[in-house]
């Protein structure tokens, strides 16, 4: 089992920045991919960014050039630096861990961007 705890959400104005963190505990050695997903009201959960153990990254087109995902394997932590935030980035952001023991989700952290 893997437990994920997110932090760093909040409220910002358009153009602002936030940094999300997610700390994994438990069977962290089994994790291959860490990622961030988001879900806005009335919409399906969508991929934001993922990063593999080796550092390969993947981003949604809507966040490319604005968001950066990074990972500290020694600390079992994944980060999401979000710059140039837009109102359409408003959502609950979820941390995800995927590996040979399964697929796990954090509880989510709210990000609200005001015009």
Coordinates of C-alpha atoms in Angstrom, one line a residue, residues 20-24 34 70-79:
X20 CA 2.1 21.6 -4.7
X21 CA 3.9 18.9 -2.8
X22 CA 2.9 15.2 -2.4
X23 CA 4.7 12.9 0.1
X24 CA 4.4 9.2 -0.4
X34 CA 4.1 9.8 -9.8
X70 CA 9.7 17.3 -10.4
X71 CA 10.5 14.4 -8.1
X72 CA 12.8 13.7 -5.2
X73 CA 13.1 9.9 -5.0
X74 CA 15.1 10.0 -1.7
X75 CA 12.2 11.9 -0.1
X76 CA 9.5 10.0 -1.9
X77 CA 8.0 13.4 -2.9
X78 CA 6.7 14.8 -6.1
X79 CA 6.2 18.5 -6.7

